[in-house]
Coordinates of N, CA and C in Angstrom, one line a residue:
Chain A
X1 N -11.0 -206.2 -42.0 CA -10.3 -205.8 -43.2 C -10.6 -204.3 -43.6
X2 N -9.6 -203.5 -43.6 CA -9.8 -202.0 -43.8 C -10.1 -201.8 -45.3
X3 N -11.2 -201.0 -45.5 CA -11.7 -200.8 -46.9 C -10.7 -199.9 -47.7
X4 N -10.4 -198.8 -47.1 CA -9.5 -197.8 -47.7 C -8.3 -197.6 -46.7
X5 N -7.2 -198.0 -47.1 CA -6.0 -197.9 -46.1 C -5.0 -196.9 -46.7
X6 N -4.4 -196.1 -45.8 CA -3.4 -195.2 -46.2 C -2.2 -195.4 -45.3
X7 N -1.0 -195.2 -45.9 CA 0.2 -195.3 -45.1 C 1.2 -194.2 -45.6
X8 N 1.9 -193.6 -44.7 CA 1.8 -193.7 -43.3 C 0.7 -192.9 -42.7
X9 N 0.4 -193.2 -41.4 CA -0.7 -192.4 -40.8 C -0.1 -191.1 -40.3
X10 N 1.1 -191.1 -39.9 CA 1.8 -189.9 -39.5 C 3.1 -189.7 -40.2
X11 N 3.4 -188.5 -40.6 CA 4.7 -188.3 -41.3 C 5.2 -186.9 -40.9
X12 N 6.4 -186.9 -40.3 CA 7.0 -185.7 -39.9 C 8.3 -185.6 -40.7
X13 N 8.5 -184.4 -41.4 CA 9.7 -184.3 -42.2 C 10.1 -182.9 -42.3
X14 N 11.3 -182.7 -42.9 CA 11.9 -181.3 -43.0 C 11.5 -180.7 -44.3
X15 N 11.4 -179.4 -44.3 CA 11.2 -178.6 -45.6 C 12.2 -179.0 -46.6
X16 N 11.7 -179.1 -47.9 CA 12.6 -179.4 -49.0 C 12.6 -180.9 -49.3
X17 N 12.2 -181.8 -48.4 CA 12.2 -183.2 -48.6 C 11.1 -183.6 -49.6
X18 N 11.3 -184.8 -50.1 CA 10.2 -185.4 -51.0 C 9.6 -186.6 -50.2
X19 N 8.3 -186.7 -50.2 CA 7.6 -187.8 -49.5 C 6.5 -188.3 -50.3
X20 N 6.1 -189.5 -50.0 CA 4.9 -190.2 -50.6 C 3.9 -190.7 -49.6
X21 N 2.7 -190.7 -50.0 CA 1.6 -191.3 -49.2 C 0.9 -192.3 -50.1
X22 N 0.8 -193.5 -49.5 CA 0.2 -194.6 -50.4 C -1.3 -194.8 -49.9
X23 N -2.1 -195.2 -50.9 CA -3.5 -195.5 -50.6 C -3.9 -196.7 -51.4
X24 N -4.6 -197.6 -50.7 CA -5.2 -198.8 -51.4 C -6.6 -199.0 -50.9
X25 N -7.4 -199.4 -51.9 CA -8.8 -199.8 -51.5 C -9.1 -201.2 -52.0
X26 N -9.9 -201.9 -51.1 CA -10.2 -203.3 -51.5 C -11.7 -203.4 -51.7
X27 N -12.3 -202.3 -52.1 CA -13.8 -202.3 -52.3 C -14.2 -202.6 -53.8
X28 N -13.2 -202.7 -54.7 CA -13.5 -202.9 -56.1 C -14.0 -201.6 -56.8
X29 N -13.8 -200.4 -56.2 CA -14.3 -199.2 -56.7 C -13.4 -198.7 -57.9
X30 N -14.1 -198.0 -58.8 CA -13.4 -197.5 -60.0 C -12.8 -196.1 -59.8
X31 N -13.3 -195.4 -58.8 CA -12.9 -194.0 -58.6 C -12.2 -193.8 -57.3
X32 N -11.1 -193.1 -57.3 CA -10.3 -192.8 -56.1 C -10.0 -191.3 -56.1
X33 N -9.8 -190.8 -54.9 CA -9.6 -189.3 -54.6 C -8.5 -189.1 -53.6
X34 N -8.0 -187.9 -53.7 CA -7.1 -187.3 -52.6 C -7.8 -186.0 -52.2
X35 N -8.0 -185.9 -50.9 CA -8.5 -184.6 -50.3 C -7.4 -184.1 -49.3
X36 N -7.4 -182.8 -49.2 CA -6.5 -182.2 -48.2 C -7.4 -181.5 -47.2
X37 N -7.1 -181.7 -45.9 CA -7.8 -181.0 -44.8 C -6.9 -180.1 -44.1
X38 N -7.2 -178.8 -44.2 CA -6.2 -177.9 -43.6 C -6.5 -177.7 -42.1
X39 N -5.8 -176.7 -41.5 CA -5.9 -176.5 -40.0 C -7.3 -176.0 -39.6
X40 N -8.0 -175.5 -40.6 CA -9.4 -175.0 -40.3 C -10.4 -176.0 -40.6
X41 N -10.0 -177.2 -40.8 CA -10.8 -178.4 -41.1 C -11.5 -178.4 -42.5
X42 N -11.2 -177.5 -43.3 CA -11.7 -177.5 -44.7 C -11.2 -178.7 -45.4
X43 N -12.1 -179.5 -46.0 CA -11.7 -180.6 -46.9 C -11.7 -180.2 -48.3
X44 N -10.6 -180.2 -49.0 CA -10.6 -179.7 -50.4 C -10.1 -180.9 -51.3
X45 N -10.8 -181.1 -52.4 CA -10.4 -182.1 -53.3 C -9.1 -181.7 -54.0
X46 N -8.2 -182.6 -54.2 CA -7.0 -182.3 -54.9 C -7.0 -183.0 -56.3
X47 N -7.2 -184.4 -56.2 CA -7.2 -185.2 -57.5 C -8.3 -186.2 -57.4
X48 N -8.7 -186.7 -58.6 CA -9.5 -187.9 -58.7 C -9.2 -188.7 -59.9
X49 N -9.2 -190.0 -59.7 CA -8.9 -190.9 -60.8 C -10.1 -191.8 -61.0
X50 N -10.5 -192.0 -62.2 CA -11.5 -193.0 -62.5 C -10.9 -194.1 -63.5
X51 N -10.8 -195.3 -63.0 CA -10.2 -196.3 -63.8 C -8.8 -195.9 -64.3
X52 N -8.0 -195.4 -63.4 CA -6.6 -195.0 -63.6 C -6.5 -193.8 -64.5
X53 N -7.6 -193.1 -64.8 CA -7.5 -191.9 -65.6 C -7.8 -190.7 -64.7
X54 N -6.9 -189.7 -64.8 CA -7.1 -188.5 -64.0 C -8.3 -187.7 -64.5
X55 N -9.3 -187.5 -63.6 CA -10.5 -186.8 -64.0 C -10.7 -185.5 -63.3
X56 N -10.1 -185.3 -62.2 CA -10.1 -184.1 -61.4 C -8.7 -183.7 -61.1
X57 N -8.3 -182.5 -61.4 CA -7.0 -182.0 -61.1 C -7.2 -180.6 -60.6
X58 N -7.3 -180.4 -59.3 CA -7.6 -179.0 -58.9 C -6.4 -178.2 -58.9
X59 N -6.5 -176.9 -58.6 CA -5.4 -176.0 -58.6 C -4.4 -176.4 -57.4
X60 N -3.6 -177.3 -57.7 CA -2.6 -177.8 -56.8 C -1.2 -177.5 -57.3
X61 N -0.3 -177.1 -56.5 CA 1.1 -176.9 -57.0 C 1.6 -178.2 -57.7
X62 N 2.4 -178.0 -58.8 CA 2.8 -179.2 -59.5 C 3.9 -180.0 -58.7
X63 N 4.2 -179.6 -57.5 CA 5.0 -180.4 -56.6 C 4.2 -181.7 -56.2
X64 N 2.9 -181.6 -56.3 CA 2.1 -182.7 -55.9 C 1.8 -183.6 -57.2
X65 N 2.1 -184.8 -57.1 CA 1.9 -185.7 -58.3 C 1.2 -187.0 -57.9
X66 N 0.0 -187.2 -58.3 CA -0.7 -188.5 -58.0 C -0.2 -189.5 -59.0
X67 N -0.3 -190.8 -58.5 CA 0.0 -191.9 -59.4 C -0.9 -193.0 -59.2
X68 N -1.5 -193.5 -60.2 CA -2.5 -194.7 -60.0 C -2.0 -195.8 -60.8
X69 N -1.3 -196.7 -60.2 CA -0.7 -197.9 -61.0 C -1.8 -198.9 -61.4
X70 N -2.9 -198.9 -60.6 CA -4.1 -199.7 -61.0 C -5.3 -199.1 -60.2
X71 N -6.5 -199.7 -60.5 CA -7.7 -199.1 -60.0 C -7.7 -199.1 -58.4
X72 N -7.0 -200.0 -57.8 CA -7.1 -200.2 -56.4 C -6.1 -199.3 -55.6
X73 N -5.2 -198.6 -56.3 CA -4.2 -197.8 -55.7 C -4.1 -196.4 -56.3
X74 N -3.9 -195.5 -55.3 CA -3.7 -194.1 -55.7 C -2.7 -193.5 -54.7
X75 N -1.5 -193.2 -55.2 CA -0.5 -192.7 -54.4 C -0.3 -191.2 -54.6
X76 N 0.2 -190.5 -53.6 CA 0.5 -189.1 -53.7 C 1.9 -188.8 -53.4
X77 N 2.6 -188.2 -54.3 CA 4.0 -187.9 -54.1 C 4.1 -186.4 -54.0
X78 N 4.9 -185.9 -53.1 CA 5.0 -184.5 -52.9 C 6.5 -184.2 -52.9
X79 N 6.9 -183.3 -53.8 CA 8.3 -182.9 -53.9 C 8.5 -181.6 -53.2
X80 N 9.8 -181.4 -52.8 CA 10.2 -180.1 -52.2 C 9.1 -179.5 -51.2
X81 N 8.9 -180.3 -50.1 CA 7.9 -180.0 -49.2 C 8.1 -178.6 -48.6
X82 N 6.9 -177.9 -48.4 CA 6.9 -176.6 -47.8 C 6.1 -176.6 -46.5
X83 N 6.3 -175.6 -45.6 CA 5.5 -175.5 -44.4 C 4.0 -175.6 -44.6
X84 N 3.6 -175.0 -45.6 CA 2.1 -174.9 -45.9 C 1.5 -176.2 -46.4
X85 N 2.4 -177.2 -46.6 CA 1.9 -178.5 -47.0 C 1.4 -179.3 -45.8
X86 N 1.7 -178.8 -44.6 CA 1.3 -179.5 -43.4 C -0.2 -179.6 -43.3
X87 N -0.8 -180.8 -43.2 CA -2.2 -181.0 -43.3 C -2.5 -182.4 -43.1
X88 N -3.8 -182.8 -43.1 CA -4.2 -184.2 -43.1 C -4.6 -184.5 -44.5
X89 N -4.1 -185.5 -45.1 CA -4.4 -185.9 -46.4 C -5.3 -187.2 -46.4
X90 N -6.5 -187.1 -47.0 CA -7.4 -188.2 -47.0 C -7.5 -188.8 -48.4
X91 N -7.4 -190.1 -48.4 CA -7.7 -190.8 -49.6 C -9.2 -191.3 -49.5
X92 N -9.8 -191.4 -50.6 CA -11.2 -191.9 -50.6 C -11.5 -192.7 -51.9
X93 N -12.5 -193.5 -51.9 CA -12.9 -194.1 -53.2 C -14.4 -194.2 -53.2
X94 N -14.9 -194.3 -54.4 CA -16.4 -194.5 -54.6 C -16.7 -195.4 -55.7
X95 N -17.8 -196.1 -55.7 CA -18.2 -197.1 -56.7 C -18.5 -196.3 -58.0
X96 N -19.2 -195.2 -57.8 CA -19.5 -194.4 -59.0 C -19.1 -193.0 -58.6
X97 N -18.8 -192.1 -59.5 CA -18.5 -190.7 -59.2 C -19.5 -190.0 -58.3
X98 N -19.1 -189.1 -57.5 CA -20.1 -188.5 -56.6 C -21.1 -187.7 -57.3
X99 N -20.8 -187.3 -58.6 CA -21.8 -186.6 -59.4 C -23.1 -187.5 -59.6
X100 N -22.9 -188.8 -59.5 CA -24.0 -189.7 -59.6 C -24.4 -190.2 -58.2
X101 N -24.1 -189.3 -57.2 CA -24.5 -189.5 -55.8 C -23.7 -190.7 -55.2
X102 N -22.5 -190.9 -55.7 CA -21.7 -192.0 -55.2 C -21.2 -191.6 -53.8
X103 N -21.3 -192.6 -52.9 CA -20.8 -192.4 -51.6 C -19.3 -192.5 -51.5
X104 N -18.6 -191.6 -50.8 CA -17.2 -191.7 -50.6 C -16.9 -192.6 -49.4
X105 N -15.9 -193.4 -49.6 CA -15.4 -194.2 -48.5 C -14.0 -193.7 -48.2
X106 N -13.8 -193.2 -47.0 CA -12.5 -192.5 -46.7 C -11.5 -193.4 -46.0
X107 N -10.3 -193.1 -46.2 CA -9.2 -193.7 -45.3 C -9.2 -192.9 -44.0
X108 N -8.3 -193.3 -43.2 CA -8.2 -192.7 -41.8 C -7.4 -191.4 -41.9
X109 N -6.8 -191.1 -43.0 CA -6.0 -189.9 -43.1 C -4.5 -190.1 -42.8
X110 N -3.7 -189.2 -43.4 CA -2.3 -189.2 -43.1 C -1.9 -187.8 -42.7
X111 N -1.5 -187.7 -41.5 CA -1.1 -186.3 -41.0 C 0.3 -186.0 -41.3
X112 N 0.5 -185.0 -42.2 CA 1.8 -184.6 -42.6 C 2.2 -183.3 -41.9
X113 N 3.4 -183.4 -41.2 CA 3.9 -182.2 -40.5 C 5.2 -181.9 -41.1
X114 N 5.3 -180.6 -41.7 CA 6.6 -180.2 -42.3 C 7.3 -179.2 -41.3
X115 N 8.5 -179.5 -41.0 CA 9.2 -178.6 -40.0 C 10.2 -177.7 -40.7
Chain B
X1 N -17.9 -169.2 -57.6 CA -17.5 -170.6 -57.4 C -18.4 -171.2 -56.4
X2 N -18.6 -172.5 -56.6 CA -19.5 -173.2 -55.7 C -18.9 -173.3 -54.3
X3 N -19.8 -173.1 -53.3 CA -19.3 -173.2 -51.9 C -20.4 -173.7 -51.0
X4 N -19.9 -174.2 -49.9 CA -20.8 -174.7 -48.9 C -20.5 -174.1 -47.5
X5 N -21.6 -173.6 -46.9 CA -21.4 -172.9 -45.6 C -22.1 -173.7 -44.5
X6 N -21.3 -173.9 -43.4 CA -21.9 -174.5 -42.2 C -21.8 -173.4 -41.1
X7 N -22.9 -172.9 -40.7 CA -22.8 -171.7 -39.9 C -22.4 -172.0 -38.5
X8 N -22.7 -173.2 -38.0 CA -22.4 -173.5 -36.6 C -21.1 -174.2 -36.6
X9 N -20.0 -173.6 -36.0 CA -18.7 -174.3 -36.0 C -18.6 -175.2 -34.9
X10 N -19.1 -174.8 -33.7 CA -19.0 -175.6 -32.5 C -20.3 -175.6 -31.8
X11 N -20.9 -176.7 -31.6 CA -22.2 -176.8 -30.9 C -22.0 -177.7 -29.7
X12 N -22.6 -177.2 -28.6 CA -22.5 -178.0 -27.3 C -23.9 -178.3 -26.9
X13 N -24.3 -179.5 -26.7 CA -25.7 -179.9 -26.3 C -25.6 -180.9 -25.1
X14 N -26.7 -180.9 -24.4 CA -26.9 -181.9 -23.4 C -27.6 -183.1 -24.0
X15 N -27.4 -184.3 -23.5 CA -28.1 -185.5 -24.0 C -29.6 -185.2 -24.0
X16 N -30.3 -185.7 -25.0 CA -31.7 -185.6 -25.2 C -32.1 -184.3 -25.8
X17 N -31.2 -183.4 -26.0 CA -31.6 -182.1 -26.6 C -31.8 -182.4 -28.1
X18 N -32.5 -181.5 -28.8 CA -32.7 -181.7 -30.2 C -31.5 -180.9 -30.9
X19 N -31.2 -181.4 -32.1 CA -30.1 -180.9 -32.9 C -30.6 -180.4 -34.2
X20 N -30.1 -179.3 -34.7 CA -30.2 -178.9 -36.1 C -28.9 -178.2 -36.5
X21 N -28.2 -178.7 -37.5 CA -27.0 -178.1 -38.0 C -27.3 -177.6 -39.4
X22 N -26.9 -176.3 -39.5 CA -27.2 -175.6 -40.8 C -26.2 -175.9 -41.9
X23 N -26.7 -176.0 -43.1 CA -25.8 -176.1 -44.3 C -26.5 -175.4 -45.4
X24 N -25.8 -174.5 -46.0 CA -26.2 -173.8 -47.2 C -25.2 -173.9 -48.3
X25 N -25.6 -173.9 -49.6 CA -24.7 -174.1 -50.7 C -25.0 -173.0 -51.7
X26 N -24.1 -172.8 -52.6 CA -24.2 -171.6 -53.5 C -24.4 -171.9 -54.9
X27 N -24.8 -173.2 -55.3 CA -24.9 -173.5 -56.7 C -26.4 -173.6 -57.0
X28 N -26.8 -173.1 -58.2 CA -28.2 -173.1 -58.5 C -28.7 -174.2 -59.4
X29 N -27.9 -175.1 -59.8 CA -28.3 -176.2 -60.7 C -28.7 -177.4 -59.9
X30 N -28.7 -178.5 -60.6 CA -29.0 -179.8 -60.0 C -27.9 -180.2 -59.1
X31 N -28.2 -180.6 -57.8 CA -27.2 -180.9 -56.9 C -27.4 -182.2 -56.2
X32 N -26.3 -182.8 -55.8 CA -26.4 -184.0 -54.9 C -25.9 -183.5 -53.5
X33 N -26.5 -183.9 -52.5 CA -26.1 -183.3 -51.1 C -25.8 -184.5 -50.2
X34 N -24.8 -184.2 -49.3 CA -24.4 -185.3 -48.4 C -24.1 -184.7 -47.1
X35 N -24.2 -185.5 -46.0 CA -23.7 -185.3 -44.7 C -22.8 -186.4 -44.4
X36 N -21.6 -186.0 -44.0 CA -20.6 -187.0 -43.5 C -20.3 -186.8 -42.0
X37 N -19.9 -187.8 -41.3 CA -19.6 -187.7 -39.9 C -18.3 -188.3 -39.6
X38 N -17.5 -187.7 -38.7 CA -16.2 -188.3 -38.3 C -16.3 -188.4 -36.8
X39 N -16.4 -189.6 -36.3 CA -16.4 -189.8 -34.8 C -14.9 -189.8 -34.4
X40 N -14.7 -189.5 -33.1 CA -13.3 -189.4 -32.6 C -12.5 -190.6 -32.9
X41 N -11.4 -190.4 -33.6 CA -10.4 -191.5 -33.9 C -10.9 -192.4 -35.0
X42 N -11.9 -192.0 -35.7 CA -12.4 -192.8 -36.8 C -12.4 -192.0 -38.1
X43 N -12.6 -192.8 -39.2 CA -12.6 -192.1 -40.5 C -13.9 -191.5 -40.8
X44 N -14.0 -190.6 -41.8 CA -15.2 -190.0 -42.2 C -16.1 -191.1 -42.8
X45 N -17.4 -191.0 -42.5 CA -18.4 -191.9 -43.1 C -19.7 -191.2 -43.4
X46 N -20.4 -191.8 -44.3 CA -21.6 -191.2 -44.8 C -22.7 -191.3 -43.8
X47 N -23.4 -190.2 -43.5 CA -24.6 -190.2 -42.6 C -25.9 -190.4 -43.5
X48 N -25.9 -189.5 -44.5 CA -27.1 -189.6 -45.4 C -26.8 -188.8 -46.7
X49 N -27.6 -189.0 -47.7 CA -27.4 -188.3 -48.9 C -28.8 -188.0 -49.6
X50 N -28.8 -187.0 -50.4 CA -30.0 -186.7 -51.3 C -29.5 -186.5 -52.7
X51 N -30.2 -187.1 -53.6 CA -29.9 -186.9 -55.0 C -31.2 -186.7 -55.8
X52 N -32.3 -187.1 -55.4 CA -33.6 -186.9 -56.0 C -34.7 -187.4 -55.1
X53 N -36.0 -187.0 -55.5 CA -37.1 -187.6 -54.8 C -37.5 -186.8 -53.6
X54 N -37.9 -187.5 -52.6 CA -38.4 -187.0 -51.3 C -37.3 -186.1 -50.7
X55 N -37.6 -184.8 -50.5 CA -36.5 -183.9 -49.9 C -36.2 -184.2 -48.5
X56 N -37.0 -185.0 -47.8 CA -36.7 -185.3 -46.4 C -36.0 -186.7 -46.5
X57 N -34.7 -186.7 -46.1 CA -33.9 -187.9 -46.2 C -33.6 -188.4 -44.8
X58 N -33.8 -189.7 -44.7 CA -33.4 -190.4 -43.4 C -32.1 -191.0 -43.5
X59 N -31.3 -190.9 -42.4 CA -30.0 -191.5 -42.5 C -29.8 -192.5 -41.3
X60 N -28.5 -192.8 -41.0 CA -28.2 -193.7 -40.0 C -28.4 -193.1 -38.6
X61 N -28.5 -193.8 -37.6 CA -28.5 -193.4 -36.2 C -29.6 -192.3 -35.9
X62 N -30.7 -192.3 -36.6 CA -31.8 -191.4 -36.3 C -31.6 -190.0 -36.8
X63 N -30.6 -189.8 -37.7 CA -30.4 -188.5 -38.3 C -31.3 -188.4 -39.5
X64 N -31.7 -187.1 -39.8 CA -32.4 -186.8 -41.0 C -32.0 -185.4 -41.5
X65 N -32.3 -185.2 -42.8 CA -31.9 -183.9 -43.4 C -33.0 -183.5 -44.4
X66 N -33.3 -182.2 -44.5 CA -34.3 -181.7 -45.4 C -33.7 -180.8 -46.4
X67 N -33.9 -181.2 -47.7 CA -33.4 -180.3 -48.8 C -34.5 -179.3 -49.1
X68 N -34.2 -178.0 -48.9 CA -35.1 -177.0 -49.3 C -34.5 -176.2 -50.4
X69 N -34.9 -176.5 -51.6 CA -34.3 -175.9 -52.8 C -34.3 -174.4 -52.9
X70 N -35.4 -173.8 -52.4 CA -35.6 -172.4 -52.5 C -34.7 -171.7 -51.5
X71 N -34.2 -172.4 -50.5 CA -33.3 -171.8 -49.6 C -31.9 -172.3 -49.7
X72 N -31.6 -173.1 -50.7 CA -30.3 -173.7 -51.0 C -29.8 -174.3 -49.7
X73 N -30.6 -175.0 -49.0 CA -30.2 -175.5 -47.7 C -30.4 -177.0 -47.6
X74 N -29.7 -177.6 -46.7 CA -29.7 -179.1 -46.4 C -29.4 -179.3 -45.0
X75 N -30.2 -178.9 -44.1 CA -30.0 -178.9 -42.7 C -30.1 -180.3 -42.1
X76 N -29.2 -180.6 -41.2 CA -29.2 -181.9 -40.5 C -29.9 -181.8 -39.2
X77 N -30.8 -182.8 -38.9 CA -31.5 -182.8 -37.6 C -31.5 -184.1 -36.9
X78 N -31.7 -184.1 -35.6 CA -31.9 -185.3 -34.8 C -32.7 -184.8 -33.6
X79 N -33.8 -185.5 -33.3 CA -34.7 -185.1 -32.3 C -34.1 -185.2 -30.9
X80 N -33.2 -186.1 -30.7 CA -32.7 -186.3 -29.3 C -31.3 -186.9 -29.4
X81 N -30.3 -186.1 -29.1 CA -28.9 -186.5 -29.3 C -28.5 -187.4 -28.1
X82 N -27.4 -188.2 -28.4 CA -26.8 -189.0 -27.4 C -25.4 -188.6 -27.3
X83 N -24.7 -189.0 -26.2 CA -23.3 -188.7 -26.0 C -22.5 -189.3 -27.1
X84 N -22.9 -190.4 -27.7 CA -22.2 -191.0 -28.7 C -22.3 -190.3 -30.1
X85 N -23.1 -189.2 -30.1 CA -23.2 -188.4 -31.3 C -22.1 -187.4 -31.4
X86 N -21.3 -187.3 -30.3 CA -20.1 -186.3 -30.3 C -19.2 -186.7 -31.5
X87 N -19.0 -185.7 -32.4 CA -18.3 -185.9 -33.6 C -18.2 -184.7 -34.4
X88 N -17.5 -184.7 -35.5 CA -17.4 -183.7 -36.5 C -18.4 -184.0 -37.6
X89 N -19.1 -183.0 -38.0 CA -20.2 -183.2 -39.1 C -19.8 -182.3 -40.3
X90 N -19.8 -182.9 -41.4 CA -19.5 -182.2 -42.7 C -20.6 -182.3 -43.7
X91 N -21.0 -181.1 -44.2 CA -22.0 -181.1 -45.3 C -21.2 -181.0 -46.6
X92 N -21.7 -181.6 -47.7 CA -21.0 -181.6 -48.9 C -22.0 -181.6 -50.1
X93 N -21.6 -181.0 -51.2 CA -22.5 -180.8 -52.3 C -21.7 -181.0 -53.6
X94 N -22.3 -181.5 -54.7 CA -21.7 -181.5 -56.0 C -22.8 -181.3 -57.1
X95 N -22.3 -181.0 -58.3 CA -23.2 -180.8 -59.4 C -23.8 -182.1 -59.8
X96 N -25.1 -182.2 -59.9 CA -25.7 -183.4 -60.4 C -25.4 -183.8 -61.8
X97 N -25.0 -182.7 -62.6 CA -24.8 -183.0 -64.0 C -23.3 -183.1 -64.3
X98 N -22.5 -183.0 -63.3 CA -21.0 -183.1 -63.6 C -20.6 -184.5 -63.9
X99 N -19.6 -184.6 -64.8 CA -19.1 -185.9 -65.1 C -18.0 -186.3 -64.1
X100 N -17.4 -185.3 -63.5 CA -16.3 -185.6 -62.6 C -16.6 -185.8 -61.2
X101 N -17.7 -185.2 -60.7 CA -18.1 -185.5 -59.4 C -17.3 -184.8 -58.3
X102 N -16.9 -183.6 -58.6 CA -16.1 -182.8 -57.6 C -17.0 -182.5 -56.4
X103 N -16.7 -183.0 -55.2 CA -17.5 -182.8 -54.0 C -16.9 -181.7 -53.2
X104 N -17.8 -180.7 -52.9 CA -17.3 -179.5 -52.2 C -17.8 -179.7 -50.7
X105 N -16.9 -179.6 -49.8 CA -17.2 -179.7 -48.4 C -17.4 -178.4 -47.7
X106 N -18.2 -178.4 -46.7 CA -18.3 -177.3 -45.7 C -17.1 -177.4 -44.7
X107 N -17.0 -176.4 -43.9 CA -15.9 -176.3 -42.9 C -16.1 -177.3 -41.8
X108 N -17.3 -177.8 -41.6 CA -17.5 -178.8 -40.6 C -18.0 -178.1 -39.3
X109 N -18.8 -178.9 -38.5 CA -19.3 -178.5 -37.3 C -18.9 -179.5 -36.2
X110 N -18.3 -179.0 -35.1 CA -17.9 -179.9 -34.0 C -19.1 -180.0 -33.1
X111 N -19.7 -181.2 -32.9 CA -20.8 -181.4 -32.0 C -20.2 -182.0 -30.7
X112 N -20.5 -181.4 -29.6 CA -20.1 -182.0 -28.3 C -21.4 -182.2 -27.5
X113 N -21.6 -183.5 -27.1 CA -22.8 -183.8 -26.4 C -22.4 -184.2 -25.0
X114 N -22.9 -183.4 -24.0 CA -22.5 -183.7 -22.6 C -23.5 -184.7 -22.0
X115 N -22.9 -185.6 -21.3 CA -23.8 -186.7 -20.7 C -24.7 -186.1 -19.5

């Protein structure tokens, strides 16, 4: 049973399109995250939700919109895709926020390629 | 702004060699420190973490890390590496007093262990 699952694993699309990545965790965690890993391997936090409430919203273009319908799901929708959006997007969850030394459990990542 | 530096981007070792991966951070307050590992084809997982107490932390698979507050460092060590330790290693830090738990990652170090 996968603890944090993301779909799709690979996504290839044209500039200007809109796409979504879904994430689900079955760990019963309250906090979920989206991270972006660029071509230089830097992992940067984009968003974090705690109990469906947005608690971290980094400087991310407003083309990116997270949605948390419930504690177990955090989806990422991207409008008007640009070449620079190509990256690996990781979903993660934690039982407590990482500020209380909570361990992050990561999904396998979704590789987005914008042509 | 808070940042994390991993000075070794690519390390190549022979089996049984000793390993030390450097990690320095730029925040002066209370911090929580983490090392994550990503084995080939797998998701990121926690190796070890420090949030208080003994600055020498033991993790899984024989890894350890030492928090040296005066040097703002949290270097990862292993006395004798194995081929199976080939992976990407990421250091991460966040504010211990933050309510949001924003975790800042380093760029990662690729470790290649030759049999």
